Each structure stands twice: as C-alpha cells, then as structure tokens.
Coordinates of C-alpha atoms and ligand atoms in Angstrom, one line a residue:
X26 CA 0.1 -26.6 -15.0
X27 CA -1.3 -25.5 -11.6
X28 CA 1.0 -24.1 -9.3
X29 CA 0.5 -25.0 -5.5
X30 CA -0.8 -22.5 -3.1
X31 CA 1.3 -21.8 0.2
X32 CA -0.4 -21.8 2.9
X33 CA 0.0 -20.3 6.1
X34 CA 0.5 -23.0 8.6
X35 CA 0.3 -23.0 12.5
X36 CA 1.7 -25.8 14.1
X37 CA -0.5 -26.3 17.2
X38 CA -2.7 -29.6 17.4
X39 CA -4.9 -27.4 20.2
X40 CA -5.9 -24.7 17.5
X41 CA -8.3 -27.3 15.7
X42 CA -9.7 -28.7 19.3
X43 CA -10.6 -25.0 19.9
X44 CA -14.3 -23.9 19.3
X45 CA -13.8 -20.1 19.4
X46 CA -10.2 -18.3 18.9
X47 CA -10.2 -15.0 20.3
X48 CA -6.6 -13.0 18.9
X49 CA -7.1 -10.5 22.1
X50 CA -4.7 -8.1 21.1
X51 CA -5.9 -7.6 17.6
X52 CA -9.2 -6.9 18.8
X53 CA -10.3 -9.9 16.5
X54 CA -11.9 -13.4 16.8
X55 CA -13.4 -16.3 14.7
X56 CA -17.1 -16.1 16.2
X57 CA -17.2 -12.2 15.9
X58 CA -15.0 -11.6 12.9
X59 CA -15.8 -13.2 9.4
X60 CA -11.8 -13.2 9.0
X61 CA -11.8 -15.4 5.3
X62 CA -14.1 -12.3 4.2
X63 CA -12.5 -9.6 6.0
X64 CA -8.7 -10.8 5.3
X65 CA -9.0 -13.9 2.4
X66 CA -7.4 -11.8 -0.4
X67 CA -4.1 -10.5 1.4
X68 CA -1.0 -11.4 -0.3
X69 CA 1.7 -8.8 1.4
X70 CA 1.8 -7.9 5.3
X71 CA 3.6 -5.2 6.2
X72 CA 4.9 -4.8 9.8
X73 CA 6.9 -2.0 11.7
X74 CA 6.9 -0.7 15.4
X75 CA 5.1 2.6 15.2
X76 CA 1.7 3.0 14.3
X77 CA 2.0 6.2 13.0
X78 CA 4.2 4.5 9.9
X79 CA 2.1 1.7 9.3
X80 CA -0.7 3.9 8.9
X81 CA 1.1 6.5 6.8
X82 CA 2.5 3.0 4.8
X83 CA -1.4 2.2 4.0
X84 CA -2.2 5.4 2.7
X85 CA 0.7 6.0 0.9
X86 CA 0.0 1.9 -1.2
X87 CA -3.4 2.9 -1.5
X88 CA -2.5 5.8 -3.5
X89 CA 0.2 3.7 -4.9
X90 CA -2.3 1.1 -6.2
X91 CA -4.7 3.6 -7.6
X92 CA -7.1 2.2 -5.7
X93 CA -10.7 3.7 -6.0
X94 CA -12.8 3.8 -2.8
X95 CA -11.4 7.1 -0.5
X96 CA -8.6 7.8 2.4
X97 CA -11.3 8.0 4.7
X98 CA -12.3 4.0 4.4
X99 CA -8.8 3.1 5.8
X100 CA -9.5 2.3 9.3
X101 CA -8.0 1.0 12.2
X102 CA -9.0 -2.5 12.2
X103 CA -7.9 -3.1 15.6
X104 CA -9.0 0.2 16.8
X105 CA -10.7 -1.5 19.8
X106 CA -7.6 -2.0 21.6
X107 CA -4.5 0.0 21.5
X108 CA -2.1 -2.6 21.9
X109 CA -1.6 -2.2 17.7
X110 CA -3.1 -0.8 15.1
X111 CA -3.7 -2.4 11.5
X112 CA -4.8 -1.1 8.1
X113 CA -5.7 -3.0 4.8
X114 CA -5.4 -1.7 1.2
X115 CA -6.6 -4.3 -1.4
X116 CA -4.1 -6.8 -0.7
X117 CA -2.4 -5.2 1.4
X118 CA -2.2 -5.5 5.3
X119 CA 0.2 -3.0 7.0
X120 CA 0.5 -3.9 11.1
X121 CA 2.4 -1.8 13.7
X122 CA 4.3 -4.1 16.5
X123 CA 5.9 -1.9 19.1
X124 CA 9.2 -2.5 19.9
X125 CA 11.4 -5.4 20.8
X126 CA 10.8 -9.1 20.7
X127 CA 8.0 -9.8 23.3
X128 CA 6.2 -7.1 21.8
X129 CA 6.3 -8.1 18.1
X130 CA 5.9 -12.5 18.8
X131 CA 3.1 -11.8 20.5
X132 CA 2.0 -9.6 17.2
X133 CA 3.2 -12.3 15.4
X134 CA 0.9 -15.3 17.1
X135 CA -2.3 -13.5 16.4
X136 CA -1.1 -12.3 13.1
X137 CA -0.1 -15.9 11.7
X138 CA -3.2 -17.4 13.2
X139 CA -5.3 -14.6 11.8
X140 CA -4.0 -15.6 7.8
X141 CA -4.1 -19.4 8.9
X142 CA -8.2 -19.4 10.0
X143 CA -8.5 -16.7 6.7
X144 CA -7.5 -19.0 4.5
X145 CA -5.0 -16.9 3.1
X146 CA -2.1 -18.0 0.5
X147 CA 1.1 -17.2 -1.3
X148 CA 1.6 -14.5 1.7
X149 CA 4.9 -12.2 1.6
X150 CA 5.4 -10.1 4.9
X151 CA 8.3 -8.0 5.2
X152 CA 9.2 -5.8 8.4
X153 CA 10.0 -2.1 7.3
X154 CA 11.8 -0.6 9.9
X155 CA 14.6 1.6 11.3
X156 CA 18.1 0.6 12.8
X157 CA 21.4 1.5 13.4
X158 CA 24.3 1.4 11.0
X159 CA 27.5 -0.3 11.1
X160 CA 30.5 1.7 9.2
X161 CA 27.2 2.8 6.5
X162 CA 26.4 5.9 5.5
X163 CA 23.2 7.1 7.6
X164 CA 20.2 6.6 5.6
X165 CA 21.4 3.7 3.7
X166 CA 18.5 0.6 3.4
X167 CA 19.8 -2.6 4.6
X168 CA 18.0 -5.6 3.3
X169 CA 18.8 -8.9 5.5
X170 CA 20.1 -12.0 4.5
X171 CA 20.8 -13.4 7.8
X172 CA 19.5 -12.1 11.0
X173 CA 21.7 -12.5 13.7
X174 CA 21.6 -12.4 18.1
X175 CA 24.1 -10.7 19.8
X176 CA 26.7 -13.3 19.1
X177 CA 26.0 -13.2 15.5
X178 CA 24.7 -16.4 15.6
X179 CA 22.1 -17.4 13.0
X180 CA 19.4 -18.0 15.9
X181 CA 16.7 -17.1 17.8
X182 CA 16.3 -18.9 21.5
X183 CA 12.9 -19.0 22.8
X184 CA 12.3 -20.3 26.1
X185 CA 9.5 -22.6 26.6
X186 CA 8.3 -23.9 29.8
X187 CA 11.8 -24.2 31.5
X188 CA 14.1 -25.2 28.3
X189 CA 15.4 -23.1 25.8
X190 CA 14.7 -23.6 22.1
X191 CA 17.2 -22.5 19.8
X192 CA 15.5 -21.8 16.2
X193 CA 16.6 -20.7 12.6
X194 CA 16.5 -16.7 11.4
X195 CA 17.5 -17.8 8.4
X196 CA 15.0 -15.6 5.6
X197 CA 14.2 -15.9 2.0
X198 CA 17.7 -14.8 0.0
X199 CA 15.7 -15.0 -3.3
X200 CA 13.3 -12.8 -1.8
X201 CA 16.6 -10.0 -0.7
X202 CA 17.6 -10.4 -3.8
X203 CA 14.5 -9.2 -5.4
X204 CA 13.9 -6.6 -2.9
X205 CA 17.8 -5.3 -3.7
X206 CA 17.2 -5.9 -7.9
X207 CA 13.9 -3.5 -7.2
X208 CA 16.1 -0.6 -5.7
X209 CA 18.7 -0.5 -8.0
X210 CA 15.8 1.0 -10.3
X211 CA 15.0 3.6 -7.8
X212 CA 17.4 7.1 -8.4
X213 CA 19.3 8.1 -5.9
X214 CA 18.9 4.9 -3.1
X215 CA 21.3 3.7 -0.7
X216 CA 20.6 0.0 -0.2
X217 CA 23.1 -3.1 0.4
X218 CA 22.7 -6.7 1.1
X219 CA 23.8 -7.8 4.6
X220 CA 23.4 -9.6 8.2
X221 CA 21.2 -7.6 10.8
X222 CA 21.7 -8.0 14.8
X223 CA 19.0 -8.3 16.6
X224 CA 19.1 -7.6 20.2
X225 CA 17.0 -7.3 23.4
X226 CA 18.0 -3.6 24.2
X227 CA 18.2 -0.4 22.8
X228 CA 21.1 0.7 24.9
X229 CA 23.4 -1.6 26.7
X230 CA 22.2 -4.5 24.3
X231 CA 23.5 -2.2 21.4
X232 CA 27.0 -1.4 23.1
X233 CA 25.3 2.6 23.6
X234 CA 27.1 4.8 26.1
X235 CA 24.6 7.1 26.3
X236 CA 22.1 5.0 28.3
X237 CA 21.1 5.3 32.2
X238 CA 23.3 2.3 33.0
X239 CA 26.6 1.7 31.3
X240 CA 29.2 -0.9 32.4
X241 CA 31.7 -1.2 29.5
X242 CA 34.0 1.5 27.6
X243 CA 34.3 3.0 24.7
X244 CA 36.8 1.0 23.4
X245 CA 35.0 -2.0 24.6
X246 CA 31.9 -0.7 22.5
X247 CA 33.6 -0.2 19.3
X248 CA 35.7 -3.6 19.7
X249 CA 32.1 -5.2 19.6
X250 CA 30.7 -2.8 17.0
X251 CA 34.1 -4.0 14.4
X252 CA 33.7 -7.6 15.7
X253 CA 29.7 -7.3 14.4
X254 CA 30.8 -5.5 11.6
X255 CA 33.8 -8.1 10.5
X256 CA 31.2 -11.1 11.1
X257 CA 29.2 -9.4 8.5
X258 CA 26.1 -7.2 10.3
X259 CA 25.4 -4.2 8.9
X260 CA 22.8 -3.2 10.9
X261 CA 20.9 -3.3 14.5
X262 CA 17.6 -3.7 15.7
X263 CA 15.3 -5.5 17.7
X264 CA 12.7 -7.8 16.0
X265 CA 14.5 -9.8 13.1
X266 CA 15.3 -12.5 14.9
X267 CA 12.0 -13.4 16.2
X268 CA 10.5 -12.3 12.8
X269 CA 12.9 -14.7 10.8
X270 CA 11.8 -17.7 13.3
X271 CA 8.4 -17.4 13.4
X272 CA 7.7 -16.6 9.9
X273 CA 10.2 -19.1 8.6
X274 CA 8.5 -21.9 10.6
X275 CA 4.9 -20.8 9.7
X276 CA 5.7 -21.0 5.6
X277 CA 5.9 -17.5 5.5
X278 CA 8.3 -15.5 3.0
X279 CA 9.5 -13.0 4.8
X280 CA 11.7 -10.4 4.6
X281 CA 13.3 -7.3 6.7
X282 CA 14.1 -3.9 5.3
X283 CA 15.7 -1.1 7.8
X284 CA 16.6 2.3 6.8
X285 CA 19.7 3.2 9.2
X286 CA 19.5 6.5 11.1
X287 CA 23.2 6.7 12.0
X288 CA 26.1 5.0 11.8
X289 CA 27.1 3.2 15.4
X290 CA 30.9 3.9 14.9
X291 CA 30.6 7.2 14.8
X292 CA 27.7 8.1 17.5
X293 CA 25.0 6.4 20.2
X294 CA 22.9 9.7 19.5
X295 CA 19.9 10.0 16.8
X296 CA 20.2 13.6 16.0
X297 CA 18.4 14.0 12.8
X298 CA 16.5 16.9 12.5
X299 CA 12.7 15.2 12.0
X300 CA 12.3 16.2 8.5
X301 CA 15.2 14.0 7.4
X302 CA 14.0 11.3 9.9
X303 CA 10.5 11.3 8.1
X304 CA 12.3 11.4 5.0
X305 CA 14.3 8.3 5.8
X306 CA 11.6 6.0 6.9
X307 CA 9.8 6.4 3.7
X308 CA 12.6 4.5 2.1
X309 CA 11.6 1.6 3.1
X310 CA 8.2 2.2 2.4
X311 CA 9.3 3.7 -1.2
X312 CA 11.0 -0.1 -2.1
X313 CA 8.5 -1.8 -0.9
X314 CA 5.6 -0.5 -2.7
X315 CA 7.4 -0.5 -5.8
X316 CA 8.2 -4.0 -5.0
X317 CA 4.2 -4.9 -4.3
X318 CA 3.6 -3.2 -7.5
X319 CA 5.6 -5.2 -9.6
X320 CA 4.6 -8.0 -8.4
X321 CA 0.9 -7.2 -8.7
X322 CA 1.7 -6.6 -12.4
X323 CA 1.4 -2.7 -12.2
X324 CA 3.9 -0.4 -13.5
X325 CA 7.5 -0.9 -11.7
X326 CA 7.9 2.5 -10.9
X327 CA 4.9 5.1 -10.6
X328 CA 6.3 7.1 -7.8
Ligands
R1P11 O1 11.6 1.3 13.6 P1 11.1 0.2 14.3 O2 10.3 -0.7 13.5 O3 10.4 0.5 15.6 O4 12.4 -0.7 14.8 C1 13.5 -0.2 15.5 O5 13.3 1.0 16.3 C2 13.0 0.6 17.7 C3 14.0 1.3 18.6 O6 14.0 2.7 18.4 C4 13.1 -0.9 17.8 O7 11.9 -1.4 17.7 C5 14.0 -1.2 16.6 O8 13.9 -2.5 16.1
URA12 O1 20.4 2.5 16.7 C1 19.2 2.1 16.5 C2 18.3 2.9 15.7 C3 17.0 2.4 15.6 N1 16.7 1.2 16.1 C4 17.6 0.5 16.9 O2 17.2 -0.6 17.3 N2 18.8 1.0 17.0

C-alpha cells in the first residue's frame, strides 16, 4: 500500500498568480534559486533564535549522521543578508529566527513558502529553544503540548488589516510523545510534558521585576507565575504561539522543545555561569538528533 505524501501547503490564491517569488529575508527566490534542487530532500527543520545555535545544531547532526562531505561545506545559505542565517545537513535544515513573534512569522512566511515551491513532503519542524521555568528544576527540557498566550488561552490572535484573527496553537501530541519516549533513553535528562506561555515581552510580558519599567509587585508577579503554573504551563517564551499557528495551518508537524534556564518562582535573573548555559542548550539539540536519527533508521543513540 502507498502511503500519502504531506505536503506543505500555503494557503494564498496570489502565490500561483505570481511569476517570480522573491523570500527577501532569506536571501532566496524562485528565478535565482533552483529551491526543489537545493531544498527537495528536507524532511526535519530546525528553528531557534540565535544563529550561533542553529549553526552549532548543523554541525553537531552532520557529525551525528556520519555524514561524508567536510565541516567546511556547511554554509550560510542566507549569508547574503543577515536578517537569519540557515544551514542544511542531508535532510536536515537548521534556521535561526531572532526573537519574539514578528521576528520568527516573518521567518516562518518565507520558510513555509520556501518547502511549498521545493516540493518538499512529510516535513517535521521543531523549535529548539530556551525559556523560563515554572516551579522546574533549571535545566529541565519542556516538551509542549499546548502553547498558550498570556491568558493561557489555547490561541494565537493575528491582526489582519483592522480585525483580529484568533487561531489554534494546538501542536502534534503524538509527535510530544515521541519526542518525550526518545528522552527517557537518554541518562541523566530532565524533560516533562507540559503547556508553554508564549508572550510578547521578555520583561513585563513575563511578570520580571528586573526590567526598565515595572508597574506590578512581587506578589502580583508570583500570583500570575502560580495562576500560569495551576493552569498547567511549565514554561515561557516568545515564539510558540505563532509557531503552533502557522505550522498547524500549513500541514506542518511541528513541535517545540525549550530547555529552561531558571526557575521563574525563584528569580527574574539568568545567572548561569556560560559553560552551564552552553551546556543546557545542547539539550535540546541532544533529543532532537537522537530523535532525527531514529527516525532516519540510524542507531537510536550514538552520542
Ligand atoms: O532561545 P530562543 O530560541 O531565542 O528563545 C527564547 O529566548 C529569547 C529571550 O531570551 C526569546 O526569543 C525566547 O523565546
Ligand atoms: O525567562 C526566560 C528565559 C529565556 N527565554 C524567555 O523568553 N524567558
């Protein structure tokens, strides 16, 4: 029996009236760019905020894969802008997106549209990033069911034109469950299941008293902090939300994965020394390549 291929799908009638599509940020475009040849065999994208990780996250899978051709042949792809950067390794595309939820949709656009004209199917894209903790221990991996706003609501509200449209963050629970069945066989790793908040601020957004501006006090912040806590987030950020939407409505599986650098009832401050903070952000990394391994066939757990 065949099984169907997944598509990615954009849903814009104007894409197919369009003679040339120039993805501006990325560098990239259908007339300059033979994207089915350059891009037609990814299966897993891989996106977080700093460039430095993504490209770190490419070398480390193409070690990882045991892949032949050298170090040296990972490029920046979109090197000829620095809006993000973007690395492949066999079937594997690793993408920074800066931070917060303008930055990363507008990522997202170009990146969906990029697989879409590629031709590319049976896509997985996870976001491996960092976060802060709610009543965790620092360094633990959450892996999201549910991403949540700030009222830990289930939705993402974009505003188009002059309305507001109030979309889904619901992501792939079979895929979580994978992801969390995967690090039980690593030694030694911290991960859970559970709701993340995404927000529109680093500092008032997240209840932080430590920012320029702060309005509320500190039992006002760790009110909010319990309330997020007792509705069932376990972690805080500033993409999911978006991420969730987009990918969801674009047939996308997709996945977030945060390592959490401190634990928000106990401090505003990231204080790790930057050892440990390197040291953290490879966990994500870590699960996911095992995770891309098994499912490429390879042994489950090389590292
Ligand atoms: O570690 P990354 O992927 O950048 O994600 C988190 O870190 C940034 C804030 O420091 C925000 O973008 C937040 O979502
Ligand atoms: O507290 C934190 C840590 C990392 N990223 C966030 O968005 N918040």
């Amino acid at each position: 029996m065949t099984a169907w291929k997944r598509f990615v799908h954009v849903k814009n009638p104007y894409l197919d009236t369009m003679d040339e599509d120039i993805l501006y940020h990325l560098d990239l475009g259908t007339k300059t760019h033979n994207l089915p040849e350059m891009f037609g065999d990814v299966k897993f994208v891989c996106v977080g905020g700093s460039p430095n990780r993504m490209r770190a996250f490419a070398l480390f899978m193409h070690k990882e894969l045991g892949l032949v051709e050298g170090e040296e042949d990972i490029k920046d792809i979109c090197a000829g802008t620095d809006r993000y950067c973007m690395f492949k390794t066999g079937p594997v595309l690793s993408i920074s997106h800066g931070m917060g939820v303008p930055s990363i949709s507008i990522m997202l656009h170009e990146l969906i549209k990029l697989l879409h004209h590629a031709r590319c199917c049976d896509v997985t894209i996870i976001r491996i990033g960092t976060s802060g903790g709610i009543g965790i221990a620092p360094g633990s991996v959450v892996i999201t069911d549910t991403a949540v706003d700030s009222f830990f609501k289930p939705q993402f509200e974009q505003v188009i034109l002059d309305n507001v449209v109030t979309r889904s963050t619901e992501l792939d629970k079979e895929l979580a469950e994978e992801l969390f069945n995967c690090s039980k066989k690593i030694p030694n790793f911290p991960a859970l299941i559970g709701h993340t908040m995404c927000t529109y601020d680093f500092y008032e957004g997240q209840g932080r008293l430590d920012g320029a501006l702060c309005s509320f006090s500190r039992e006002k912040k760790l009110d909010y902090l319990k309330r997020a806590y007792e509705a069932g987030v376990r972690n805080i950020e500033m993409e999911s939300t978006v991420f969730a939407a987009m990918c969801g409505l674009c047939g996308l599986k997709a996945a977030v994965v945060c390592v959490t650098l401190l634990d928000r009832l106990d401090c505003d401050q990231i204080t790790l020394s930057h050892d440990v903070l390197m040291e953290y952000q490879r966990r994500p990394q870590l699960l996911i390549s095992n995770f891309i391994k098994k499912k490429l066939g390879l042994c489950d757990q090389i590292s």
